[in-house]
Short mmCIF file of C-alpha atoms and ligand atoms in Angstrom, two decimals:
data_model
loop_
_atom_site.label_atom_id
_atom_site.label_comp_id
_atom_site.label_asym_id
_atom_site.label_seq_id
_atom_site.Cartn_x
_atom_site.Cartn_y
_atom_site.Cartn_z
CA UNK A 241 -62.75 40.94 130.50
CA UNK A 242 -66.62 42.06 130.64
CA UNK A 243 -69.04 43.49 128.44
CA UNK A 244 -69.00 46.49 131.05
CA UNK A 245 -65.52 47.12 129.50
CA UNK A 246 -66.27 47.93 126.35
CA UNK A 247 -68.89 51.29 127.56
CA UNK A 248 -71.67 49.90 126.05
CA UNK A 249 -74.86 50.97 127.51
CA UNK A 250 -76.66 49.88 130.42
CA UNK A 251 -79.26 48.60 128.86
CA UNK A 252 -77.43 47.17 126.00
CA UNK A 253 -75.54 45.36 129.29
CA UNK A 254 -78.47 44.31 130.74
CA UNK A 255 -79.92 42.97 127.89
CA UNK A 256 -76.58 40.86 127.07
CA UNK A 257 -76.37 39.82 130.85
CA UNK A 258 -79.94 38.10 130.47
CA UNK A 259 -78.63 36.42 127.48
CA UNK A 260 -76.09 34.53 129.58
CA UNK A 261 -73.47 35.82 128.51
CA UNK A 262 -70.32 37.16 131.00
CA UNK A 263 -67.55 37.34 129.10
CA UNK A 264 -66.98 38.50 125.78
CA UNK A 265 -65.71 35.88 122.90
CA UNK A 266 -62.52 37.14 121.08
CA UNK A 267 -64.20 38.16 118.21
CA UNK A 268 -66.13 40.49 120.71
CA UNK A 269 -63.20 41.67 122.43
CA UNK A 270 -62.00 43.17 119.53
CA UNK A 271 -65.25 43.61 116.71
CA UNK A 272 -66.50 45.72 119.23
CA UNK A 273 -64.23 48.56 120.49
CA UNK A 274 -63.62 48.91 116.64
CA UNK A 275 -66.80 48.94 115.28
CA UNK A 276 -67.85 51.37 118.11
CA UNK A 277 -64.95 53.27 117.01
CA UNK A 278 -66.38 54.42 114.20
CA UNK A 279 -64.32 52.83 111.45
CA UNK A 280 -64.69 49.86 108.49
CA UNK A 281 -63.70 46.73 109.98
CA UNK A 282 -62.87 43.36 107.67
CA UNK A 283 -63.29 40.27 110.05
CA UNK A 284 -62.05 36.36 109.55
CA UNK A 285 -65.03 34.71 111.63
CA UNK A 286 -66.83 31.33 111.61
CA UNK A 287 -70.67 30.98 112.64
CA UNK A 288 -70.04 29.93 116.17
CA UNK A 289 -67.57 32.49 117.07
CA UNK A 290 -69.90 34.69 118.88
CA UNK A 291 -69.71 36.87 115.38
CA UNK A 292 -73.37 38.60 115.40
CA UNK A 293 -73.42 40.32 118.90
CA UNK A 294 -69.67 41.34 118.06
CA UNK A 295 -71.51 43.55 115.28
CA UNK A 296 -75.09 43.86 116.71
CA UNK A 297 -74.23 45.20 119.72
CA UNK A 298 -71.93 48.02 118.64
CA UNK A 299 -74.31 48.77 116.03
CA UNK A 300 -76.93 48.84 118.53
CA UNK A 301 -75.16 51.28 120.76
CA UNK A 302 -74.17 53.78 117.99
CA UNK A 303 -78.03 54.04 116.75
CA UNK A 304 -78.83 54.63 120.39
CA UNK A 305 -76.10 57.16 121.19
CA UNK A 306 -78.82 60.26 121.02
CA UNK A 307 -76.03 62.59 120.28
CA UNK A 308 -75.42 61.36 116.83
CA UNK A 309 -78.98 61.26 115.63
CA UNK A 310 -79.99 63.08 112.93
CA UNK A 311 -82.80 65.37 112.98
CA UNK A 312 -84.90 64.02 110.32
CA UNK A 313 -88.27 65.07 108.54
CA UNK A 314 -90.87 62.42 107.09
CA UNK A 315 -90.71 58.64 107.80
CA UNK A 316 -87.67 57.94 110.06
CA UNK A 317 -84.94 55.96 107.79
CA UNK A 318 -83.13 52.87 107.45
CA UNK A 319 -79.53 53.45 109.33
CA UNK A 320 -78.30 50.08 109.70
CA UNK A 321 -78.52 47.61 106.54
CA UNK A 322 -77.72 43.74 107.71
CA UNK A 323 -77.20 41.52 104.51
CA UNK A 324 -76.88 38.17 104.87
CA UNK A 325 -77.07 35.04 102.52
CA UNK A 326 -79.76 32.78 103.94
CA UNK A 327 -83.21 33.70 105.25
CA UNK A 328 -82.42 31.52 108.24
CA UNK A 329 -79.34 33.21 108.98
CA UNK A 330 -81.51 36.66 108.72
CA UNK A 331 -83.72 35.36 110.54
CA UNK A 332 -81.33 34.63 113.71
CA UNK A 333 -79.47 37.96 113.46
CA UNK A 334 -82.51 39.54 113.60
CA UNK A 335 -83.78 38.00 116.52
CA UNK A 336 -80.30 38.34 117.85
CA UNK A 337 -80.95 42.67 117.39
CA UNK A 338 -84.40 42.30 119.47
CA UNK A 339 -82.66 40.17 121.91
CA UNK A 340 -79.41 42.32 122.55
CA UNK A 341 -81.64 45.52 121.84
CA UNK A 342 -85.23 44.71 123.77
CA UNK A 343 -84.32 47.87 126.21
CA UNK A 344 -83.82 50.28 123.36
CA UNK A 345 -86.14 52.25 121.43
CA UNK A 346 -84.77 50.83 118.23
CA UNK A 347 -86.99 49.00 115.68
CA UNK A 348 -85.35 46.25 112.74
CA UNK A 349 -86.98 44.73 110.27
CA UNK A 350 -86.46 41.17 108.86
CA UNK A 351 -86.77 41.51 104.84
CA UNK A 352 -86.52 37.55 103.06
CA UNK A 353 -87.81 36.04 99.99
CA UNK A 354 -90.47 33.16 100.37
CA UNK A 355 -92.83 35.15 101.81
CA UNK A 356 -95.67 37.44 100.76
CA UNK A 357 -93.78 40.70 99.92
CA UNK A 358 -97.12 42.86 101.27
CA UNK A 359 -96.92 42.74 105.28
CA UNK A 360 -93.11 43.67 104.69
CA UNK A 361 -94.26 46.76 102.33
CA UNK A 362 -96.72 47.47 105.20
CA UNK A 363 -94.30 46.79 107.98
CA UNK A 364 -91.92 49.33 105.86
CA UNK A 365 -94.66 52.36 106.46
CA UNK A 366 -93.24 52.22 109.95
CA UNK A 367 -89.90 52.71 111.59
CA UNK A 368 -87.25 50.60 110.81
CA UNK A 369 -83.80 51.79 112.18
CA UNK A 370 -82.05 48.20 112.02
CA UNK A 371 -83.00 45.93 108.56
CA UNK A 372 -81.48 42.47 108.36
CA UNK A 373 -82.17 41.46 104.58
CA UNK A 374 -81.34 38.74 101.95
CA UNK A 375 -80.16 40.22 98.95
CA UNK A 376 -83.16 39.39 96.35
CA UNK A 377 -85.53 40.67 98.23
CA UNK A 378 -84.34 43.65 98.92
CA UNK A 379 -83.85 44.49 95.63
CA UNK A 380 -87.11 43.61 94.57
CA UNK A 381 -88.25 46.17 97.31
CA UNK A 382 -85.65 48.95 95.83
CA UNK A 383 -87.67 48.11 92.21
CA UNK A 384 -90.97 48.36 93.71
CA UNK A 385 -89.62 51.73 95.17
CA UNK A 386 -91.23 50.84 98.66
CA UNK A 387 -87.44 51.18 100.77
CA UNK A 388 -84.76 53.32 100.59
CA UNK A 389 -81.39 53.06 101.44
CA UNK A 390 -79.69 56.69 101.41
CA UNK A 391 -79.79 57.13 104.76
CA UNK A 392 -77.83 54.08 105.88
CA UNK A 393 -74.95 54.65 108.17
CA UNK A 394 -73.39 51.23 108.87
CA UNK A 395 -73.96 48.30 106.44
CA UNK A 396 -73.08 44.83 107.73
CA UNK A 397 -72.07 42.03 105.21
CA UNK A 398 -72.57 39.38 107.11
CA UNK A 399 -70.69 35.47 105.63
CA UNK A 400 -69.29 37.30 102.87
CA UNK A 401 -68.06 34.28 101.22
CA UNK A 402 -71.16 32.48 101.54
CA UNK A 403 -73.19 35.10 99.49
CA UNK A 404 -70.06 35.26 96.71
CA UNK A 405 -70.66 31.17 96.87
CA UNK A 406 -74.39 32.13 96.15
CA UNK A 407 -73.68 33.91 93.08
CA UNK A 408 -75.13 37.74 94.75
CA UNK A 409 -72.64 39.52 93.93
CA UNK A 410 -74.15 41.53 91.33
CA UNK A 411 -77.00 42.08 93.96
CA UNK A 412 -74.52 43.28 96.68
CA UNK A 413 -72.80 45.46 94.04
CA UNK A 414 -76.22 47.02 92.91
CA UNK A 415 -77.00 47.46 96.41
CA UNK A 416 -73.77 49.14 97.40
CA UNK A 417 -74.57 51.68 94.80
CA UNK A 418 -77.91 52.74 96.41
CA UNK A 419 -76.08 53.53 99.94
CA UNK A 420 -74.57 56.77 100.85
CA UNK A 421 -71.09 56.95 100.46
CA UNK A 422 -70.04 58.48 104.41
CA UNK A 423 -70.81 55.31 106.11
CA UNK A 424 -68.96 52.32 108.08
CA UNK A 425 -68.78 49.39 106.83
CA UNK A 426 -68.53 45.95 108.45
CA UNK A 427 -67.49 42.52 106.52
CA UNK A 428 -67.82 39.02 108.37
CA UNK A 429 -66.50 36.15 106.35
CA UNK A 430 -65.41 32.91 107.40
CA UNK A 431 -62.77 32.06 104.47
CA UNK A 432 -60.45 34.87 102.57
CA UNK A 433 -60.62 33.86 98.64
CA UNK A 434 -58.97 36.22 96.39
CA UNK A 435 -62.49 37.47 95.26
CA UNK A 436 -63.43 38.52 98.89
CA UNK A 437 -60.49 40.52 99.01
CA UNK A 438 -61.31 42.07 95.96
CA UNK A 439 -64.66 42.80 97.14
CA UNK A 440 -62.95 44.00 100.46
CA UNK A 441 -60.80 46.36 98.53
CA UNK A 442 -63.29 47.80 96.76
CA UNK A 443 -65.52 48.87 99.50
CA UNK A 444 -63.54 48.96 102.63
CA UNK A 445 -61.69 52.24 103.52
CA UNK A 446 -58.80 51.47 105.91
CA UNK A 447 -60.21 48.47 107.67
CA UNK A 448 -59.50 47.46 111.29
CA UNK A 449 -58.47 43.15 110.45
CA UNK A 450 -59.84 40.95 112.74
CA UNK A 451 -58.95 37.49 112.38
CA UNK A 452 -59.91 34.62 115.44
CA UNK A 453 -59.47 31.66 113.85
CA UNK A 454 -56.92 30.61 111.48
CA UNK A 455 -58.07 31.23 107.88
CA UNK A 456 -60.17 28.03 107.31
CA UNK A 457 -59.69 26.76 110.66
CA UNK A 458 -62.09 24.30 112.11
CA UNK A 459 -63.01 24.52 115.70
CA UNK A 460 -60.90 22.49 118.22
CA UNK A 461 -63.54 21.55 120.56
CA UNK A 462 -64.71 19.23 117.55
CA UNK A 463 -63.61 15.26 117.42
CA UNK A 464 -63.61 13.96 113.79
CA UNK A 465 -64.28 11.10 112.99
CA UNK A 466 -64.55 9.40 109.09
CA UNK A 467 -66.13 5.86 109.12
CA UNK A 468 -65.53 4.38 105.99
CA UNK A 469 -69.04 2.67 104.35
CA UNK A 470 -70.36 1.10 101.11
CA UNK A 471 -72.26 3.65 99.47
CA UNK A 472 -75.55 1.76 99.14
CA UNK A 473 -75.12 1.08 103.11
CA UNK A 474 -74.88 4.72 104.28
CA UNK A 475 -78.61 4.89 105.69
CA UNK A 476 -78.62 2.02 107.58
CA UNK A 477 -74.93 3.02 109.12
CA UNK A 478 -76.22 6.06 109.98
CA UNK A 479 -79.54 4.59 111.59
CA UNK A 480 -77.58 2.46 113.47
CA UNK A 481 -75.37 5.16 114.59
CA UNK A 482 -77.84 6.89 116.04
CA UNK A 483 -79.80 4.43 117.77
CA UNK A 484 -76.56 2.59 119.04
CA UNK A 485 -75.01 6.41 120.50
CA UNK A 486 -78.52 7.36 121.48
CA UNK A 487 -78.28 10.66 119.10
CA UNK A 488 -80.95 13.00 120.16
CA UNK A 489 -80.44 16.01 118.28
CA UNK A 490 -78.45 15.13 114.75
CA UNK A 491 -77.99 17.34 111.53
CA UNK A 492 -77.09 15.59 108.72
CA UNK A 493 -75.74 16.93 105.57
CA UNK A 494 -76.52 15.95 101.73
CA UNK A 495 -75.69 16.81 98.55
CA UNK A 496 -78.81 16.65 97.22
CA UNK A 497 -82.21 18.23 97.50
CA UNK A 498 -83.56 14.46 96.45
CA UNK A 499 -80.97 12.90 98.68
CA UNK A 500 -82.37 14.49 102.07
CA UNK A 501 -86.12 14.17 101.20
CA UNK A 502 -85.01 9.88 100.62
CA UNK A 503 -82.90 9.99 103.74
CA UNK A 504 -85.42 11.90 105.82
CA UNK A 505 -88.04 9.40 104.90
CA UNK A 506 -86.20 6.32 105.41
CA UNK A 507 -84.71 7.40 109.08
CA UNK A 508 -88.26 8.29 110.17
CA UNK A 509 -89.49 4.41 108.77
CA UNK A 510 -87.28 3.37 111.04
CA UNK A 511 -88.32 5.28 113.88
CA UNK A 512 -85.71 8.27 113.77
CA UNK A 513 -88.33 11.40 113.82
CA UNK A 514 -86.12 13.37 111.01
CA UNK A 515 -87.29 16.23 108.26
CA UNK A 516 -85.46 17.52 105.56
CA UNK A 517 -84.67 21.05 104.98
CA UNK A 518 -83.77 22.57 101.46
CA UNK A 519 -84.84 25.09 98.81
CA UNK A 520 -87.77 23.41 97.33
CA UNK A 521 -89.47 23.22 101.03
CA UNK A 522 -91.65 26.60 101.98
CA UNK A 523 -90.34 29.10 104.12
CA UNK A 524 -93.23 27.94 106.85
CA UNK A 525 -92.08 24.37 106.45
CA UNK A 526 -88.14 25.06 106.80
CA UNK A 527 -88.86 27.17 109.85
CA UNK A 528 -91.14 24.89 111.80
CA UNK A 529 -88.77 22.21 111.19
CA UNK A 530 -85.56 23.80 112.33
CA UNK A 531 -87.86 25.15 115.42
CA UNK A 532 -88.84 21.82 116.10
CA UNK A 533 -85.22 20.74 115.81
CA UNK A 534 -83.97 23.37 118.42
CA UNK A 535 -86.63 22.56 121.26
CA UNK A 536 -85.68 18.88 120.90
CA UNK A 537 -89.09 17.36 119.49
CA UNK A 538 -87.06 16.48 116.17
CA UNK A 539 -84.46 14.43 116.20
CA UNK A 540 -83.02 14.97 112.70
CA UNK A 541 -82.71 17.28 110.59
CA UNK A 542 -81.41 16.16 107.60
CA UNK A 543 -79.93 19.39 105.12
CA UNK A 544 -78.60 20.76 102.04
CA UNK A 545 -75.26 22.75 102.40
CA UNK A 546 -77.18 25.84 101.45
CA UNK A 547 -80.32 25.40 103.86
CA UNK A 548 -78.38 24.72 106.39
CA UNK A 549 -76.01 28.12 106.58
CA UNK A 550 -76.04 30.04 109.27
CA UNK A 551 -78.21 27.29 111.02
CA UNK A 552 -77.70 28.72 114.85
CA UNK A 553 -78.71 26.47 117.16
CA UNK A 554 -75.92 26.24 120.38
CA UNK A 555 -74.14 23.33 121.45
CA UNK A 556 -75.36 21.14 118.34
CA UNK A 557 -73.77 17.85 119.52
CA UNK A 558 -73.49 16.06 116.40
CA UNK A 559 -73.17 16.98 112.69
CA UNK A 560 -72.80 13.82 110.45
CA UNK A 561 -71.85 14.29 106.71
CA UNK A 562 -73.93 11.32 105.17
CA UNK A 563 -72.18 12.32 101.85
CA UNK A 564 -69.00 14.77 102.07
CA UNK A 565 -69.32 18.51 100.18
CA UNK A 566 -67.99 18.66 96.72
CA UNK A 567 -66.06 22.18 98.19
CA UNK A 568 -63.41 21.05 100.88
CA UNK A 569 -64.65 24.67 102.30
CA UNK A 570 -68.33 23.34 102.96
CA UNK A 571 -67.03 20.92 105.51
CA UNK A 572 -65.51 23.43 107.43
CA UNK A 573 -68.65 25.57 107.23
CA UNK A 574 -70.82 22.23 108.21
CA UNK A 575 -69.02 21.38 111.21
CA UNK A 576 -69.03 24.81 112.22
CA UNK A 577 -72.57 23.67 113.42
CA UNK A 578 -71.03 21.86 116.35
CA UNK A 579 -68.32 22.56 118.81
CA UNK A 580 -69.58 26.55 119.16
CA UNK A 581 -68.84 28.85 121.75
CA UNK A 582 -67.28 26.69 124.21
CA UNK A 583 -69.28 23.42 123.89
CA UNK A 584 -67.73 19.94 122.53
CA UNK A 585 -69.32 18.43 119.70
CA UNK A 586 -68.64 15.48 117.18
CA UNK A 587 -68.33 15.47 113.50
CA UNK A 588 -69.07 12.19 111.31
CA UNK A 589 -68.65 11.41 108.16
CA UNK A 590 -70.11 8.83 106.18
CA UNK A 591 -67.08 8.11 103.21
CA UNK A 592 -67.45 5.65 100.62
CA UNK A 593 -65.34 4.88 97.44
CA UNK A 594 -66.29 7.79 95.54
CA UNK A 595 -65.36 10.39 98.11
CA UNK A 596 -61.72 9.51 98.83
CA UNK A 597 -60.36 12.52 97.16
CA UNK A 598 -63.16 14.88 98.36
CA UNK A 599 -61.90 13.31 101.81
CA UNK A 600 -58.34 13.76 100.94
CA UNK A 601 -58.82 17.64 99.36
CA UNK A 602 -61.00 17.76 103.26
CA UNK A 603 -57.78 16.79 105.05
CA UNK A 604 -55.61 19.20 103.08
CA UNK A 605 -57.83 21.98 103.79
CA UNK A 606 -58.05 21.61 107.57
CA UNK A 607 -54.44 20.54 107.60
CA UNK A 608 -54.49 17.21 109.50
CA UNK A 609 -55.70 13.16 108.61
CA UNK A 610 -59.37 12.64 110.03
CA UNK A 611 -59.35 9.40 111.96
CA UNK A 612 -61.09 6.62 110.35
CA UNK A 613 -63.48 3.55 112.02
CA UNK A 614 -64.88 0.56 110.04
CA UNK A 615 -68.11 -0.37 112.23
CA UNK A 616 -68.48 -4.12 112.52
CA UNK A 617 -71.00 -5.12 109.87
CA UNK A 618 -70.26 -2.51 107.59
CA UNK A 619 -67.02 -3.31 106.24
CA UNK A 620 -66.60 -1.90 103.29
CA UNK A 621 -66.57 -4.10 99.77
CA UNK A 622 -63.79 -3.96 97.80
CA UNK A 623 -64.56 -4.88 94.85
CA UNK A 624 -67.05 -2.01 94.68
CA UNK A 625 -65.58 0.45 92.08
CA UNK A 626 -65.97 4.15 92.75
CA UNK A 627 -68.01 6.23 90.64
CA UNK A 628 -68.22 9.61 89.64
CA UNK A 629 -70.18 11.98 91.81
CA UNK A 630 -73.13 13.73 90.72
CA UNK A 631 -72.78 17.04 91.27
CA UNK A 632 -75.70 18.40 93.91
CA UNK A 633 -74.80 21.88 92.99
CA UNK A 634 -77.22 22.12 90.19
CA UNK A 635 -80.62 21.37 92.71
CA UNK A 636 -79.56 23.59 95.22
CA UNK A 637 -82.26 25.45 97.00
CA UNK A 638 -84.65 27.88 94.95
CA UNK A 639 -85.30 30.18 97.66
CA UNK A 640 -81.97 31.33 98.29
CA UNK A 641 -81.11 31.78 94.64
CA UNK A 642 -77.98 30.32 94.23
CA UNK A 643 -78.54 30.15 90.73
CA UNK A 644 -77.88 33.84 90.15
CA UNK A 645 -74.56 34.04 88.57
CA UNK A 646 -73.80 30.39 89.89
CA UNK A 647 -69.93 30.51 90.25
CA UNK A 648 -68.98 26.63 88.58
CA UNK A 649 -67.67 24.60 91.18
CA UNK A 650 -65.51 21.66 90.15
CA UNK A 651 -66.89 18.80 89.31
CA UNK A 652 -64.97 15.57 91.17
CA UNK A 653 -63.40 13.82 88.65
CA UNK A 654 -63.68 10.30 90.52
CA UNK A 655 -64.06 8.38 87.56
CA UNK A 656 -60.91 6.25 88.14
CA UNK A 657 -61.37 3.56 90.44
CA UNK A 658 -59.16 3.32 93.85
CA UNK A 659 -56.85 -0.15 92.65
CA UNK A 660 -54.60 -0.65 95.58
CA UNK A 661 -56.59 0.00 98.44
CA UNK A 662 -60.76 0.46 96.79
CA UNK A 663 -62.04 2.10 100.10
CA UNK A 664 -59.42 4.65 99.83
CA UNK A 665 -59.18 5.20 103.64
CA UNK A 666 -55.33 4.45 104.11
CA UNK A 667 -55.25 7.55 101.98
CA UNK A 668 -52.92 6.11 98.80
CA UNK A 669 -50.29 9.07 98.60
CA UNK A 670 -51.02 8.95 94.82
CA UNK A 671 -54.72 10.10 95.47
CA UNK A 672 -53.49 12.50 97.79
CA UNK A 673 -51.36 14.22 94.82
CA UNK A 674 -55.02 14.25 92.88
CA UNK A 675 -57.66 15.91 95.58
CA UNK A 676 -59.24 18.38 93.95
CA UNK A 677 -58.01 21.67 95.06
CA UNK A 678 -59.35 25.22 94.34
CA UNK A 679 -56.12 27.29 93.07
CA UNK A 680 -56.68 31.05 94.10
CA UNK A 681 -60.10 30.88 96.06
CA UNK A 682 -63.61 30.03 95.31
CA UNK A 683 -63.34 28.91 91.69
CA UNK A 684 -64.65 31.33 89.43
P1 AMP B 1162 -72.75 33.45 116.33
O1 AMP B 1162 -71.33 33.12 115.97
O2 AMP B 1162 -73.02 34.90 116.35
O3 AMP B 1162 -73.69 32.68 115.44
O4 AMP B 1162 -73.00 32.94 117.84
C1 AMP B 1162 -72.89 31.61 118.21
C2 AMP B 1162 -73.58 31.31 119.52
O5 AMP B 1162 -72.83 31.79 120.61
C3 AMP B 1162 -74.98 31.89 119.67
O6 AMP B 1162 -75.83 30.85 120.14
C4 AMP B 1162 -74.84 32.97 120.70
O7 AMP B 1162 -76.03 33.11 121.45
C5 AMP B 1162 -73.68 32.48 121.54
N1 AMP B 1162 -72.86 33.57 122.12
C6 AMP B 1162 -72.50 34.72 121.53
N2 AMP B 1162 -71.71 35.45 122.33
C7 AMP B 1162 -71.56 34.76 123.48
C8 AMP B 1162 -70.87 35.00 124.71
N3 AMP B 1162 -70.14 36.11 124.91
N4 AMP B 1162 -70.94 34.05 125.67
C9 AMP B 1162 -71.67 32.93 125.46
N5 AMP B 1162 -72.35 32.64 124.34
C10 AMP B 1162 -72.30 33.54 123.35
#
């Protein structure tokens, strides 16, 4: 199949041919015959899958299709509304709708927080047919009554589940009440929890289901691989995985805000150029290092959970989990970093004592046993005990506001020490019974 199958137009075509792009991921195949279609479309898809052109470009061709355009008086409206969770991720599907769209006559708009709120009220005064928006800001636009929404004629929420993780929901819902009611609607998440179906429900009207990977499915192209490590000896592992592997491009995952400014530092002492992205870093800062990071001049980029969503940067060959997520989910949604669209990619984790049942919830989740490596001269201790977790959750980036209605995640309860095996890593069946499971979703 070809993107010349789907009657797209030329220049939509052209622009998607320069891209590199021949033939059209399964999420394309069939996001965009329905979403060009005309109707509401609820789709299971990773970042990776090829997701944001599957939308963008149907969207693109529908605001382009003269025919249906409005006559309008006054300033040209909004007709397309993109919310996303992260300002990164807006900030790639918005250069994703110049990319796909540079031969149109269509304008978008990126709208995040972090930034001075004055060139986007002056950029408003203009036309904007295409706005890609985190959900804060844009309401704080809607207060100062400098955007409107009624004219909107396809809304896109785009990693649903992410931006129900982030606690916007009351945002979404105020926002959903400010569009028109005629209008299609397009959800993209990558896991189904009982409260995106709800939210599905409620503002879906006979949806076309699209599902191209198995509900919390983790790519194939991906090699796991846990290597079991004292938890005071995790940097140096990881410093000496990367110099012995010759890692040139390396995103590595904490739990903590603190955790990947300490890590960041101590990789670049020992001459691993790294910087750490997360909440408490400025806008300017996170996007010069994750620029940096995609042209190859950094070589690690060392990330909260929440900085690093929607993170697009292709054929990432390595993700490494120096600690492991405190939500089984996260994992999946971490290594969807690597592996994507066709390329191979490698996914370590760094597991010591306290993380067995984090490891072992992991393993449920994705529905098979990670293999696991001890690396000569880090052998774990065993007579380290484990020790409970701190949860990360509460220092999770400002800038995204996860804080808003924070849905509680559980808290490991890794108090109890491993006795029979204290590395955990031959995976005790009686810690097994014990991983920490979410019953019916995302925990609230
Ligand atoms: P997404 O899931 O939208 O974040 O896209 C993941 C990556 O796949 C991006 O780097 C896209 O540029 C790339 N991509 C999207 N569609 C295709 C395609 N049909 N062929 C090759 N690469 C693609």
């Amino acid at each position: 199949m070809s993107f010349s199958t789907f009657g797209l137009s030329d220049k939509i075509i052209r622009a998607v041919t320069e891209c590199g792009y021949t033939v059209p991921t399964p999420i394309q195949s069939q996001a965009i015959p329905a979403v060009l279609a005309g109707g509401d479309i609820l789709a299971g898809a990773q970042t990776g899958t090829g997701k944001t052109a599957g939308f963008t470009l149907p969207i693109l061709h529908r605001l382009s299709d003269t025919s249906t355009k409005k006559p309008s008086s006054g300033r040209p409206p909004v007709r397309a509304l993109i919310l996303v969770p992260t300002r990164e991720l807006a900030a790639q599907v918005e250069e994703s709708v110049r990319d796909y769209g540079k031969y149109l006559t269509l304008n978008s708009m990126i709208m995040i927080g972090g930034v001075s709120i004055n060139p986007q009220i002056a950029r408003l005064k203009n036309r904007v047919d295409i706005l890609v928006a985190t959900p804060g800001r844009l309401l704080d636009h809607i207060q100062q009554k400098t955007l409107s929404l009624s004219q909107v004629e396809i809304l896109v929420l785009d990693e649903a589940d992410r931006m129900l993780d982030m606690g916007f929901i009351r945002d979404i819902k105020k926002i959903l009440a400010l569009l028109p009611k005629q209008r299609q609607n397009l959800l993209f998440s990558a896991t189904f929890s009982d409260e995106i179906q709800a939210l599905a429900d409620g503002l879906l009207n006979k949806p076309v289901l699209i599902e191209v990977a198995r509900r919390n499915a983790v790519a194939d192209k991906v090699t796991h691989m846990v290597h079991p490590v004292d938890r005071k000896r995790k940097s140096d592992l990881l410093a000496h995985l990367i110099k012995q592997h010759r890692w040139s491009q390396v995103l590595v995952f904490t739990r903590t805000k603190h955790g990947a400014n300490k890590l960041a530092e101590f990789l670049t002492k020992n001459d691993i150029p790294s910087l750490a992205i997360h909440g408490n870093k400025s806008q300017t800062a996170r996007t010069n290092a994750l620029a940096k990071f995609k042209t190859g001049t950094l070589q690690v980029l060392v990330a909260t959970d929440i900085a690093a969503r929607g993170i697009d940067i292709s054929e990432l060959p390595h993700v490494v989990n120096f600690e492991l997520p405190n939500v089984a989910e996260d994992y999946v949604h971490r290594i969807g970093r690597t592996g994507r669209a066709g390329s191979e990619g490698d996914a370590v984790s760094l597991v010591c004592v306290d993380e067995v049942k984090l490891l072992t919830g992991i393993e449920r989740l994705v529905k098979r046993d990670l293999p696991s490596q001890v690396i000569a001269g880090f052998e774990p201790d065993p007579s380290i005990k484990a020790e409970p977790i701190k949860n990360g959750r509460g220092s999770e980036p400002r800038g995204a506001k996860p804080t808003r209605n924070q849905p509680k995640k559980p808290t490991s309860k890794l108090s109890k020490p491993a006795t029979k095996k204290p590395t955990g890593f031959a995976h005790p069946t009686t810690n097994r019974s014990s991983a920490p499971r979410r019953a019916g979703g995302r925990g609230r």
